[in-house]
Amino acid sequence: MENLEPEVTAALNELTQALAEHEIVKDYRSVAAKVARNSHLKELEEKIKEAQQEAVQFAHYGKPEAEKAAILAANAYTREYENHPLVISYREKLGLANDLLHFITENISQDVNQAVENRNKSKEAED
């Protein structure tokens, strides 16, 4: 970022600050922090990982019944995780934040393309 023109750097810093203060981004960060601090969700993540690893090991050693049981356990833990209210809220907030970033990116892209097009037309008119 140190190679950018000062005006571009200032505009980028302003945009970054505005995004950080936007309600959608604040909501997302708040829920993300709650998810990260939730011990039950961390425990479920570990159980899912362990059950998946067990399933792979059982498959490797030719134990189809144990593999099937481990897969069922992993699926049950995954369903519990995905249906947790914090995870549901996190996904909703993430979707909104992504939509906001996409909207901003699209607008910036259109503005830049329009500026380049206008500059090219000006140069053609001068020639």
Tab-separated table of C-alpha atoms in Angstrom, residues 5-6 11 17 20 22 25 29-31 36-37 49 51 53 58 66 71 79 88 99-100 102 104 118 120-122 125:
chain	number	residue	atom	x	y	z
A	5	GLU	CA	-0.505	7.723	-4.472
A	6	PRO	CA	-1.341	9.678	-1.297
A	11	ALA	CA	-9.414	7.267	0.047
A	17	GLN	CA	-12.874	3.131	8.259
A	20	ALA	CA	-15.523	-0.867	9.902
A	22	HIS	CA	-20.987	0.151	9.075
A	25	VAL	CA	-19.892	-5.146	9.497
A	29	ARG	CA	-17.819	-8.987	13.782
A	30	SER	CA	-19.865	-9.184	16.963
A	31	VAL	CA	-21.411	-12.535	16.051
A	36	ALA	CA	-15.088	-17.850	18.398
A	37	ARG	CA	-15.597	-17.634	22.179
A	49	LYS	CA	-12.939	-33.575	13.366
A	51	ALA	CA	-15.265	-38.558	14.160
A	53	GLN	CA	-10.611	-38.929	11.381
A	58	PHE	CA	-11.726	-47.375	10.107
A	66	ALA	CA	-17.139	-48.806	12.658
A	71	ILE	CA	-19.683	-41.114	9.796
A	79	ARG	CA	-26.119	-31.030	12.146
A	88	ILE	CA	-27.175	-19.566	11.929
A	99	ASP	CA	-23.359	-8.564	-0.159
A	100	LEU	CA	-22.214	-5.167	1.125
A	102	HIS	CA	-19.815	-7.012	-3.399
A	104	ILE	CA	-19.112	-1.589	-2.942
A	118	ASN	CA	-13.901	8.953	-20.341
A	120	ASN	CA	-9.769	7.372	-23.487
A	121	LYS	CA	-12.536	9.355	-25.209
A	122	SER	CA	-10.814	12.616	-24.248
A	125	ALA	CA	-10.886	13.665	-29.238
